Tab-separated table of C-alpha atoms and ligand atoms in Angstrom:
chain	number	residue	atom	x	y	z
E	1	MET	CA	2.608	-15.517	-34.918
E	2	THR	CA	5.580	-15.115	-32.556
E	3	LYS	CA	6.895	-18.449	-31.292
E	4	PRO	CA	7.467	-19.079	-27.562
E	5	ILE	CA	11.080	-18.513	-26.532
E	6	GLU	CA	13.233	-20.903	-24.488
E	7	GLY	CA	15.804	-19.574	-22.016
E	8	PHE	CA	14.768	-15.922	-22.248
E	9	SER	CA	16.036	-15.258	-18.713
E	10	LYS	CA	19.529	-16.422	-19.712
E	11	LEU	CA	19.886	-13.834	-22.486
E	12	THR	CA	21.799	-10.620	-21.809
E	13	LYS	CA	19.771	-7.466	-21.363
E	14	GLU	CA	20.678	-6.325	-24.888
E	15	GLN	CA	19.631	-9.684	-26.340
E	16	LYS	CA	16.328	-9.571	-24.465
E	17	ILE	CA	15.639	-6.112	-25.833
E	18	ASP	CA	16.573	-7.194	-29.381
E	19	TRP	CA	14.255	-10.189	-29.233
E	20	LEU	CA	11.424	-8.227	-27.635
E	21	THR	CA	11.521	-5.223	-29.928
E	22	THR	CA	11.893	-7.365	-33.057
E	23	HIS	CA	8.917	-9.545	-32.206
E	24	TYR	CA	6.592	-7.182	-30.419
E	25	THR	CA	7.109	-3.632	-31.675
E	26	ALA	CA	6.429	-1.965	-35.016
E	27	ASP	CA	9.631	0.066	-34.943
E	28	PRO	CA	12.342	-1.915	-33.089
E	29	GLU	CA	14.966	0.821	-33.368
E	30	ALA	CA	12.645	3.446	-31.882
E	31	ALA	CA	11.559	1.065	-29.102
E	32	LYS	CA	15.198	0.258	-28.257
E	33	LYS	CA	16.042	3.930	-28.135
E	34	LEU	CA	13.116	4.588	-25.826
E	35	LEU	CA	14.017	1.744	-23.465
E	36	LYS	CA	17.645	2.860	-23.267
E	37	ARG	CA	16.713	6.474	-22.729
E	38	TYR	CA	15.410	5.548	-19.293
E	39	TRP	CA	18.472	3.605	-18.213
E	40	ASN	CA	20.267	5.320	-15.389
E	41	GLU	CA	23.480	7.046	-16.485
E	42	ALA	CA	25.357	5.603	-13.530
E	43	GLU	CA	26.067	1.994	-14.422
E	44	ASP	CA	26.147	0.828	-10.812
E	45	VAL	CA	22.730	2.375	-10.123
E	46	GLN	CA	21.325	0.769	-13.255
E	47	GLN	CA	22.755	-2.585	-12.257
E	48	LEU	CA	21.073	-2.222	-8.873
E	49	HIS	CA	17.727	-1.649	-10.581
E	50	ASP	CA	18.342	-4.492	-13.034
E	51	GLU	CA	18.840	-6.813	-10.106
E	52	PHE	CA	15.692	-5.812	-8.190
E	53	ILE	CA	13.649	-8.046	-10.482
E	54	GLU	CA	14.144	-10.494	-13.341
E	55	ASN	CA	14.312	-9.779	-17.071
E	56	THR	CA	14.725	-6.032	-16.493
E	57	ILE	CA	14.825	-4.057	-19.709
E	58	THR	CA	14.562	-0.503	-18.397
E	59	ASN	CA	13.208	1.588	-15.515
E	60	TYR	CA	9.573	2.549	-15.264
E	61	TYR	CA	9.226	6.108	-14.078
E	62	LEU	CA	6.577	7.641	-11.851
E	63	PRO	CA	6.656	11.205	-10.588
E	64	LEU	CA	7.825	11.677	-7.010
E	65	GLY	CA	6.035	14.614	-5.418
E	66	ILE	CA	6.192	16.277	-2.013
E	67	ALA	CA	3.280	17.252	0.210
E	68	PRO	CA	4.694	19.661	2.816
E	69	ASN	CA	3.268	21.082	6.050
E	70	PHE	CA	2.029	17.881	7.657
E	71	LEU	CA	1.933	18.425	11.399
E	72	ILE	CA	1.817	14.962	12.982
E	73	ASN	CA	1.975	14.694	16.772
E	74	ASP	CA	3.520	18.196	16.818
E	75	LYS	CA	6.303	17.290	14.369
E	76	LEU	CA	6.371	18.827	10.909
E	77	TYR	CA	6.837	16.498	7.936
E	78	ALA	CA	7.228	16.917	4.187
E	79	ILE	CA	5.770	13.693	2.792
E	80	PRO	CA	7.182	12.100	-0.389
E	81	MET	CA	4.530	10.599	-2.660
E	82	ALA	CA	5.123	8.468	-5.774
E	83	ILE	CA	1.990	8.571	-7.911
E	84	GLU	CA	0.860	9.167	-11.486
E	85	GLU	CA	-2.551	10.716	-10.767
E	86	SER	CA	-2.862	14.483	-10.975
E	87	SER	CA	-4.371	16.304	-7.993
E	88	VAL	CA	-3.434	13.714	-5.338
E	89	VAL	CA	-0.342	15.576	-4.102
E	90	ALA	CA	-2.153	18.910	-4.374
E	91	ALA	CA	-5.076	17.534	-2.351
E	92	ALA	CA	-2.757	16.133	0.337
E	93	SER	CA	-0.892	19.440	0.571
E	94	LYS	CA	-4.155	21.333	0.839
E	95	ALA	CA	-5.439	19.086	3.626
E	96	ALA	CA	-2.101	19.362	5.463
E	97	LYS	CA	-2.309	23.138	5.357
E	98	PHE	CA	-5.959	23.097	6.407
E	99	TRP	CA	-5.148	21.166	9.600
E	100	LEU	CA	-1.818	22.882	10.282
E	101	ASP	CA	-3.265	25.668	12.429
E	102	LYS	CA	-5.899	23.402	13.992
E	103	GLY	CA	-3.519	21.209	15.969
E	104	GLY	CA	-2.524	18.975	13.043
E	105	PHE	CA	-2.889	15.197	12.973
E	106	LYS	CA	-2.780	13.023	16.083
E	107	THR	CA	-1.752	9.422	15.604
E	108	GLN	CA	-1.220	6.276	17.601
E	109	VAL	CA	0.011	2.773	16.831
E	110	LEU	CA	-2.515	0.369	18.341
E	111	GLY	CA	-0.579	-2.832	17.691
E	112	THR	CA	2.338	-4.298	15.738
E	113	GLU	CA	1.473	-7.995	15.551
E	114	LYS	CA	2.294	-9.805	12.295
E	115	ILE	CA	0.750	-13.143	11.344
E	116	GLY	CA	1.809	-16.291	9.516
E	117	GLN	CA	0.259	-19.725	9.119
E	118	VAL	CA	1.249	-23.298	8.378
E	119	HIS	CA	-1.746	-24.871	6.649
E	120	PHE	CA	-1.984	-28.629	6.895
E	121	MET	CA	-4.291	-31.623	6.493
E	122	TYR	CA	-4.628	-34.208	9.245
E	123	HIS	CA	-6.807	-37.312	9.185
E	124	GLY	CA	-7.336	-38.640	12.664
E	125	ASN	CA	-8.123	-38.213	16.317
E	126	LYS	CA	-8.262	-34.547	17.350
E	127	GLU	CA	-7.064	-35.260	20.889
E	128	HIS	CA	-3.968	-36.996	19.523
E	129	LEU	CA	-3.211	-33.930	17.413
E	130	SER	CA	-3.697	-31.614	20.332
E	131	ALA	CA	-1.386	-33.738	22.541
E	132	PHE	CA	1.189	-33.799	19.765
E	133	PHE	CA	1.036	-30.017	19.421
E	134	ASP	CA	1.631	-29.532	23.167
E	135	GLN	CA	4.614	-31.831	23.000
E	136	VAL	CA	6.178	-30.391	19.848
E	137	LEU	CA	5.721	-26.692	20.687
E	138	PRO	CA	9.088	-26.208	22.496
E	139	LYS	CA	10.842	-27.963	19.605
E	140	LEU	CA	9.141	-25.714	17.042
E	141	LEU	CA	10.697	-22.776	18.855
E	142	SER	CA	14.116	-24.295	19.509
E	143	GLU	CA	14.585	-25.537	15.944
E	144	ALA	CA	13.816	-22.061	14.621
E	145	SER	CA	16.346	-20.426	16.948
E	146	SER	CA	19.006	-19.876	14.290
E	147	ILE	CA	16.422	-17.854	12.330
E	148	THR	CA	15.059	-15.937	15.318
E	149	LYS	CA	18.366	-15.228	17.136
E	150	ASN	CA	19.071	-11.793	15.628
E	151	MET	CA	15.467	-10.640	15.713
E	152	GLU	CA	15.291	-11.661	19.390
E	153	LYS	CA	18.450	-9.684	20.173
E	154	ARG	CA	16.655	-6.595	18.863
E	155	GLY	CA	13.556	-7.339	20.954
E	156	GLY	CA	11.368	-9.123	18.400
E	157	GLY	CA	10.727	-12.720	17.395
E	158	ILE	CA	7.973	-15.305	17.591
E	159	ASN	CA	5.119	-14.285	19.899
E	160	THR	CA	2.687	-17.195	19.799
E	161	ILE	CA	2.042	-20.475	17.987
E	162	GLU	CA	-1.472	-21.807	18.185
E	163	LEU	CA	-3.052	-24.967	16.784
E	164	ARG	CA	-6.317	-24.067	15.045
E	165	ASP	CA	-8.963	-26.565	14.076
E	166	LYS	CA	-10.499	-25.369	10.799
E	167	THR	CA	-12.395	-28.559	10.023
E	168	ASP	CA	-15.747	-26.772	10.272
E	169	ALA	CA	-14.730	-24.778	7.195
E	170	LEU	CA	-12.846	-27.505	5.312
E	171	GLU	CA	-12.591	-31.213	6.006
E	172	ASN	CA	-9.316	-32.276	7.706
E	173	TYR	CA	-7.938	-28.724	7.592
E	174	TYR	CA	-5.864	-27.419	10.530
E	175	GLN	CA	-3.293	-24.718	10.886
E	176	LEU	CA	-0.498	-23.428	13.048
E	177	HIS	CA	-1.531	-19.823	13.471
E	178	CYS	CA	1.575	-17.890	14.484
E	179	THR	CA	2.145	-14.291	15.540
E	180	PHE	CA	5.387	-12.348	15.344
E	181	GLU	CA	7.010	-9.065	16.298
E	182	THR	CA	9.313	-7.926	13.501
E	183	LEU	CA	10.145	-4.396	14.750
E	184	ASP	CA	11.374	-2.156	11.903
E	185	ALA	CA	11.348	-4.946	9.320
E	186	MET	CA	8.226	-5.680	7.292
E	187	GLY	CA	9.103	-9.227	8.250
E	188	ALA	CA	8.018	-11.279	5.233
E	189	ASN	CA	11.311	-13.171	4.879
E	190	PHE	CA	11.691	-13.652	8.618
E	191	ILE	CA	8.133	-14.929	9.018
E	192	ASN	CA	8.215	-17.211	5.985
E	193	SER	CA	11.555	-18.709	7.070
E	194	CYS	CA	10.188	-19.389	10.560
E	195	LEU	CA	7.018	-20.946	9.131
E	196	GLU	CA	8.892	-23.240	6.752
E	197	GLN	CA	11.058	-24.396	9.648
E	198	PHE	CA	7.949	-24.988	11.830
E	199	ALA	CA	6.466	-27.096	9.024
E	200	LYS	CA	9.622	-29.211	8.741
E	201	THR	CA	9.862	-29.803	12.490
E	202	PHE	CA	6.137	-30.507	12.756
E	203	LYS	CA	6.209	-33.108	10.001
E	204	ALA	CA	9.411	-34.776	11.207
E	205	GLU	CA	8.352	-34.937	14.863
E	206	ALA	CA	4.961	-36.395	13.901
E	207	GLN	CA	6.802	-39.511	12.705
E	208	LEU	CA	8.105	-40.020	16.251
E	209	PHE	CA	4.938	-39.300	18.235
E	210	SER	CA	3.898	-42.479	20.004
E	211	LEU	CA	0.131	-41.825	20.111
E	212	PHE	CA	-0.157	-41.320	16.358
E	213	THR	CA	-1.330	-44.156	14.147
E	214	GLU	CA	0.360	-44.554	10.743
E	215	GLU	CA	-2.479	-42.588	9.122
E	216	GLU	CA	-2.163	-39.796	11.695
E	217	LYS	CA	1.586	-39.546	11.116
E	218	ALA	CA	0.901	-38.702	7.484
E	219	ILE	CA	0.289	-35.027	8.221
E	220	GLU	CA	0.180	-33.243	4.894
E	221	ILE	CA	1.720	-29.773	4.952
E	222	VAL	CA	-0.070	-27.773	2.254
E	223	MET	CA	1.766	-24.459	2.584
E	224	SER	CA	3.535	-22.107	4.972
E	225	ILE	CA	3.098	-18.395	4.370
E	226	LEU	CA	2.656	-15.085	6.132
E	227	SER	CA	-0.730	-13.411	6.061
E	228	ASN	CA	-1.036	-9.929	4.601
E	229	TYR	CA	-4.138	-9.490	6.735
E	230	VAL	CA	-2.758	-7.890	9.896
E	231	PRO	CA	-5.732	-6.522	11.872
E	232	ASN	CA	-3.573	-6.251	15.008
E	233	CYS	CA	-0.815	-4.301	13.262
E	234	LEU	CA	-2.956	-1.251	13.444
E	235	VAL	CA	-2.554	2.508	13.337
E	236	ARG	CA	-5.018	5.284	14.051
E	237	ALA	CA	-4.889	8.876	12.821
E	238	GLU	CA	-7.267	11.646	13.738
E	239	VAL	CA	-8.012	15.321	13.205
E	240	SER	CA	-10.521	17.395	15.108
E	241	CYS	CA	-11.488	21.015	15.603
E	242	PRO	CA	-14.405	23.104	16.826
E	243	ILE	CA	-16.981	23.354	14.044
E	244	SER	CA	-16.608	27.129	14.057
E	245	GLU	CA	-13.061	26.695	12.673
E	246	LEU	CA	-14.202	24.591	9.746
E	247	LYS	CA	-14.679	26.180	6.389
E	248	GLY	CA	-15.985	24.146	3.498
E	249	GLY	CA	-16.962	25.866	0.274
E	250	ASN	CA	-18.253	29.344	-0.343
E	251	THR	CA	-21.911	28.757	0.358
E	252	GLU	CA	-22.201	26.519	3.399
E	253	THR	CA	-21.956	27.567	6.999
E	254	SER	CA	-19.375	25.667	9.057
E	255	GLN	CA	-22.185	23.666	10.668
E	256	GLN	CA	-23.662	22.683	7.282
E	257	PHE	CA	-20.243	21.714	5.990
E	258	ALA	CA	-19.474	19.558	9.060
E	259	GLU	CA	-22.850	17.830	8.777
E	260	LYS	CA	-22.333	17.153	5.074
E	261	MET	CA	-18.920	15.634	5.769
E	262	VAL	CA	-20.483	13.310	8.337
E	263	GLN	CA	-23.300	12.421	5.928
E	264	ALA	CA	-20.806	11.617	3.165
E	265	VAL	CA	-18.806	9.337	5.456
E	266	ASN	CA	-22.017	7.685	6.680
E	267	ILE	CA	-23.022	6.987	3.076
E	268	ALA	CA	-19.659	5.286	2.520
E	269	ARG	CA	-20.250	3.365	5.761
E	270	VAL	CA	-23.508	1.802	4.535
E	271	GLU	CA	-23.130	1.705	0.741
E	272	PRO	CA	-20.366	-0.520	-0.686
E	273	HIS	CA	-20.357	1.130	-4.135
E	274	ARG	CA	-19.523	4.423	-2.524
E	275	ALA	CA	-17.253	2.813	0.099
E	276	VAL	CA	-14.978	1.372	-2.594
E	277	THR	CA	-14.470	4.773	-4.235
E	278	HIS	CA	-14.194	6.503	-0.869
E	279	ASN	CA	-11.493	4.027	0.162
E	280	LYS	CA	-9.810	4.296	-3.228
E	281	GLY	CA	-9.284	7.972	-2.429
E	282	ILE	CA	-7.701	6.961	0.881
E	283	MET	CA	-5.418	4.541	-0.941
E	284	ASN	CA	-4.315	7.372	-3.270
E	285	GLY	CA	-2.513	8.765	-0.240
E	286	VAL	CA	-1.542	5.474	1.377
E	287	ASP	CA	-0.083	3.818	-1.740
E	288	ALA	CA	1.825	6.919	-2.820
E	289	VAL	CA	3.763	7.027	0.457
E	290	VAL	CA	4.110	3.255	0.686
E	291	LEU	CA	5.592	3.238	-2.826
E	292	ALA	CA	7.870	6.230	-2.228
E	293	THR	CA	9.280	4.503	0.852
E	294	GLY	CA	9.935	1.227	-0.987
E	295	ASN	CA	7.257	-0.787	0.770
E	296	ASP	CA	4.959	-3.443	-0.627
E	297	PHE	CA	1.810	-1.589	-1.668
E	298	ARG	CA	0.087	-4.788	-2.851
E	299	ALA	CA	0.365	-6.260	0.639
E	300	VAL	CA	-0.898	-3.041	2.178
E	301	GLU	CA	-3.789	-2.803	-0.324
E	302	ALA	CA	-4.883	-6.421	0.204
E	303	GLY	CA	-4.765	-6.125	3.999
E	304	ILE	CA	-6.548	-2.808	4.171
E	305	HIS	CA	-9.430	-3.879	1.934
E	306	ALA	CA	-9.852	-7.073	3.971
E	307	TYR	CA	-10.015	-4.864	7.065
E	308	ALA	CA	-12.676	-2.714	5.396
E	309	ALA	CA	-14.769	-5.886	5.046
E	310	LYS	CA	-13.956	-7.374	8.465
E	311	ASP	CA	-17.550	-7.114	9.721
E	312	SER	CA	-18.881	-9.021	6.679
E	313	HIS	CA	-19.778	-5.788	4.923
E	314	TYR	CA	-17.376	-3.634	2.905
E	315	THR	CA	-17.383	-0.231	4.537
E	316	SER	CA	-15.627	3.120	4.890
E	317	LEU	CA	-12.153	3.125	6.417
E	318	THR	CA	-12.662	6.629	7.781
E	319	HIS	CA	-15.148	7.804	10.381
E	320	ALA	CA	-16.595	11.240	11.099
E	321	ALA	CA	-18.624	12.590	13.988
E	322	ILE	CA	-19.771	15.817	15.547
E	323	GLU	CA	-19.560	15.753	19.340
E	324	ASN	CA	-20.287	18.790	21.530
E	325	GLY	CA	-19.604	21.214	18.698
E	326	VAL	CA	-16.356	19.485	17.716
E	327	PHE	CA	-15.857	17.899	14.296
E	328	LYS	CA	-13.838	14.652	14.458
E	329	PHE	CA	-12.469	12.743	11.505
E	330	TRP	CA	-10.404	9.582	11.929
E	331	ILE	CA	-9.090	6.425	10.345
E	332	GLU	CA	-7.807	3.050	11.495
E	333	LEU	CA	-5.625	1.097	9.118
E	334	PRO	CA	-3.808	-2.213	9.419
E	335	MET	CA	-0.441	-2.301	7.648
E	336	ALA	CA	2.881	-4.094	7.830
E	337	LEU	CA	5.659	-1.716	6.828
E	338	GLY	CA	9.418	-1.862	6.996
E	339	THR	CA	12.032	0.835	7.336
E	340	ILE	CA	14.926	-1.596	7.220
E	341	GLY	CA	15.521	-4.416	4.760
E	342	GLY	CA	13.878	-4.811	1.361
E	343	LEU	CA	14.424	-1.862	-0.967
E	344	THR	CA	14.843	0.630	1.857
E	345	SER	CA	18.627	0.622	1.853
E	346	LEU	CA	19.045	-0.110	-1.873
E	347	HIS	CA	16.819	2.149	-3.945
E	348	PRO	CA	18.459	5.593	-4.062
E	349	LEU	CA	15.161	7.499	-4.063
E	350	VAL	CA	13.699	5.359	-1.307
E	351	LYS	CA	16.758	6.159	0.799
E	352	LEU	CA	16.191	9.850	0.138
E	353	ALA	CA	12.469	9.564	0.934
E	354	MET	CA	13.392	7.981	4.268
E	355	GLU	CA	15.845	10.780	4.961
E	356	ILE	CA	13.196	13.410	4.125
E	357	LEU	CA	10.901	11.702	6.639
E	358	GLY	CA	13.634	11.820	9.293
E	359	LYS	CA	14.592	8.119	9.054
E	360	PRO	CA	11.367	6.921	10.693
E	361	SER	CA	10.894	3.674	12.576
E	362	ALA	CA	8.311	1.297	11.099
E	363	GLN	CA	5.815	2.531	13.708
E	364	GLU	CA	6.438	6.171	12.775
E	365	LEU	CA	6.060	5.343	9.095
E	366	MET	CA	2.736	3.603	9.803
E	367	GLN	CA	1.529	6.857	11.353
E	368	ILE	CA	2.725	8.980	8.437
E	369	VAL	CA	1.038	6.671	5.921
E	370	ALA	CA	-2.240	6.668	7.862
E	371	VAL	CA	-2.151	10.468	7.932
E	372	ALA	CA	-1.608	10.578	4.163
E	373	GLY	CA	-4.689	8.376	3.746
E	374	LEU	CA	-6.802	10.447	6.116
E	375	ALA	CA	-5.692	13.741	4.547
E	376	GLN	CA	-6.462	12.447	1.071
E	377	ASN	CA	-9.919	11.356	2.120
E	378	PHE	CA	-10.617	14.650	3.882
E	379	ALA	CA	-9.605	16.588	0.779
E	380	ALA	CA	-11.628	14.374	-1.575
E	381	VAL	CA	-14.809	14.357	0.511
E	382	ARG	CA	-14.500	18.077	1.173
E	383	SER	CA	-14.400	18.722	-2.587
E	384	LEU	CA	-17.202	16.252	-3.227
E	385	VAL	CA	-19.615	17.868	-0.757
E	386	THR	CA	-18.738	21.445	-1.762
E	387	THR	CA	-17.473	22.338	-5.251
E	388	GLY	CA	-17.569	18.814	-6.723
E	389	ILE	CA	-14.430	16.916	-7.607
E	390	GLN	CA	-14.023	18.030	-11.211
E	391	GLU	CA	-13.229	21.674	-10.603
E	392	GLY	CA	-9.971	21.008	-8.782
E	393	HIS	CA	-9.223	17.791	-10.643
E	394	MET	CA	-9.477	19.300	-14.121
E	395	LYS	CA	-7.318	22.258	-13.107
E	396	MET	CA	-4.613	19.802	-12.099
E	397	HIS	CA	-5.237	17.604	-15.144
E	398	LEU	CA	-5.066	20.593	-17.502
E	399	LEU	CA	-1.353	20.174	-18.219
E	400	ASN	CA	-1.875	16.512	-19.146
E	401	ILE	CA	-4.520	17.500	-21.720
E	402	LEU	CA	-2.332	20.291	-23.090
E	403	ASN	CA	0.621	17.908	-23.328
E	404	GLN	CA	-1.571	15.419	-25.224
E	405	LEU	CA	-2.500	18.220	-27.630
E	406	GLY	CA	1.185	19.076	-28.120
E	407	ALA	CA	0.915	22.577	-26.638
E	408	THR	CA	4.099	24.645	-26.471
E	409	ASP	CA	5.319	26.141	-23.192
E	410	ASP	CA	3.886	29.531	-24.178
E	411	GLU	CA	0.521	28.009	-25.053
E	412	LYS	CA	0.477	26.139	-21.735
E	413	LYS	CA	1.165	29.375	-19.883
E	414	THR	CA	-1.603	31.264	-21.700
E	415	LEU	CA	-4.152	28.493	-21.249
E	416	THR	CA	-3.274	27.806	-17.608
E	417	HIS	CA	-3.912	31.482	-16.967
E	418	HIS	CA	-7.178	31.350	-18.940
E	419	PHE	CA	-8.464	28.332	-16.970
E	420	LYS	CA	-7.825	29.986	-13.622
E	421	LYS	CA	-11.078	31.813	-14.343
E	422	HIS	CA	-12.910	29.261	-16.534
E	423	SER	CA	-14.213	25.776	-15.980
E	424	ALA	CA	-11.671	23.290	-17.418
E	425	THR	CA	-13.694	20.481	-19.024
E	426	HIS	CA	-11.889	18.383	-21.641
E	427	ASN	CA	-13.891	19.979	-24.476
E	428	ALA	CA	-13.343	23.480	-23.163
E	429	VAL	CA	-9.573	22.899	-23.077
E	430	VAL	CA	-9.520	21.500	-26.634
E	431	GLU	CA	-11.630	24.403	-27.920
E	432	ALA	CA	-9.512	27.032	-26.182
E	433	PHE	CA	-6.348	25.388	-27.493
E	434	GLU	CA	-7.649	25.281	-31.076
E	435	LYS	CA	-8.793	28.863	-30.835
E	436	LEU	CA	-5.395	29.982	-29.575
E	437	ARG	CA	-3.613	28.123	-32.385
E	438	SER	CA	-5.927	29.537	-35.069
E	439	THR	CA	-5.283	33.119	-33.953
E	440	LYS	CA	-1.550	32.701	-34.602
V	1	MEV	C1	-10.067	9.767	-7.262
V	1	MEV	O1	-8.819	9.209	-7.507
V	1	MEV	C2	-10.486	9.573	-5.818
V	1	MEV	C3	-11.905	10.041	-5.473
V	1	MEV	O2	-12.851	9.402	-6.333
V	1	MEV	C4	-12.135	9.624	-4.042
V	1	MEV	C5	-13.566	9.819	-3.556
V	1	MEV	O3	-14.500	9.792	-4.363
V	1	MEV	O4	-13.708	9.961	-2.329
V	1	MEV	C6	-12.056	11.496	-5.651
């Protein structure tokens, strides 16, 4: 059995790779070659990547695709998407084209409030705590001024600090619930720095508060951290058109198609098993753009799923309705994104993605991401209620299967042509491939 290693982080990259491949791979030389093959040729670019995280051994590649023809608030975008799943970019592109001549996507940012909390334990008189909070509030702000100065110059900063009594949920538990405006920054570092300063000031000033007993002075700060649940940092995206302009599959009338879309969304509204998959399709679009633009997709995922469960029932993030002969399809998503700071000015492909999007503000990026989610969901549900998902999916997945089978370029060309007219199940592709090989 491999022994634990001391001081791994202090080894050079080459030493880390030597140790790793010797202990954990069957063919160390082949593994080393593979890892080095994905190093960037430009040493400075590779160093940049090495320094994004710790113990870097190579770069992990994902395809970066483009979904063009997105008309959002009358502006045309080509949206970069980083994702490994076949058919996502194709579906987004198809939805973009579908809505292009129907007025496109209309979006609106409904709020930009970010949240952070200092969680603490207090044993004592609630009125004393409340009086202390009123007294210390100006000092919480003034002692954080070196952190907030630059953000304030740009028009952001701390919005509110509130004392919340959470003792109904957990004995002795209180919090400083704080809201922030972080403009084009995602704001995690800014918020966490402010919160840690609030905690320090709060604890220190408690020692000096005359009404507090010795026990009350012993406020116990448990932690200070931003919340990735940002229900008031919210964006809405919508498409709509007269039902007569809708075309689903080959068999339905426009009216039947519109009604089926609404039914499918209503099923996701009431049935959590379906809602999770429905929302997963939305996140195919959301995550791909969030990742391509160097944002934190884990934060966005966590916040969005919490939002989907905000009414104590996990439900669909999209909505659909038919009103006076008009089909309406919309989404509301909370998300904290940044277009400055973080990876946005460091990662070469993120910089390019931002340029492709026209160097958006954080608010504009929120709108683009919400549109990607809505488009993805429209495309998925449209397939589901018409042809079924597999027809399109397997066509897109075909090349992956052929690559697994080791097909040559010529074989791929022949079989791609063949499956334009035939249903591409996994077995059918294997059979057609074997047949083609045996005829040679
Ligand atoms: C697959 O990645 C996403 C779908 O399952 C979404 C959905 O079912 O709505 C197709």
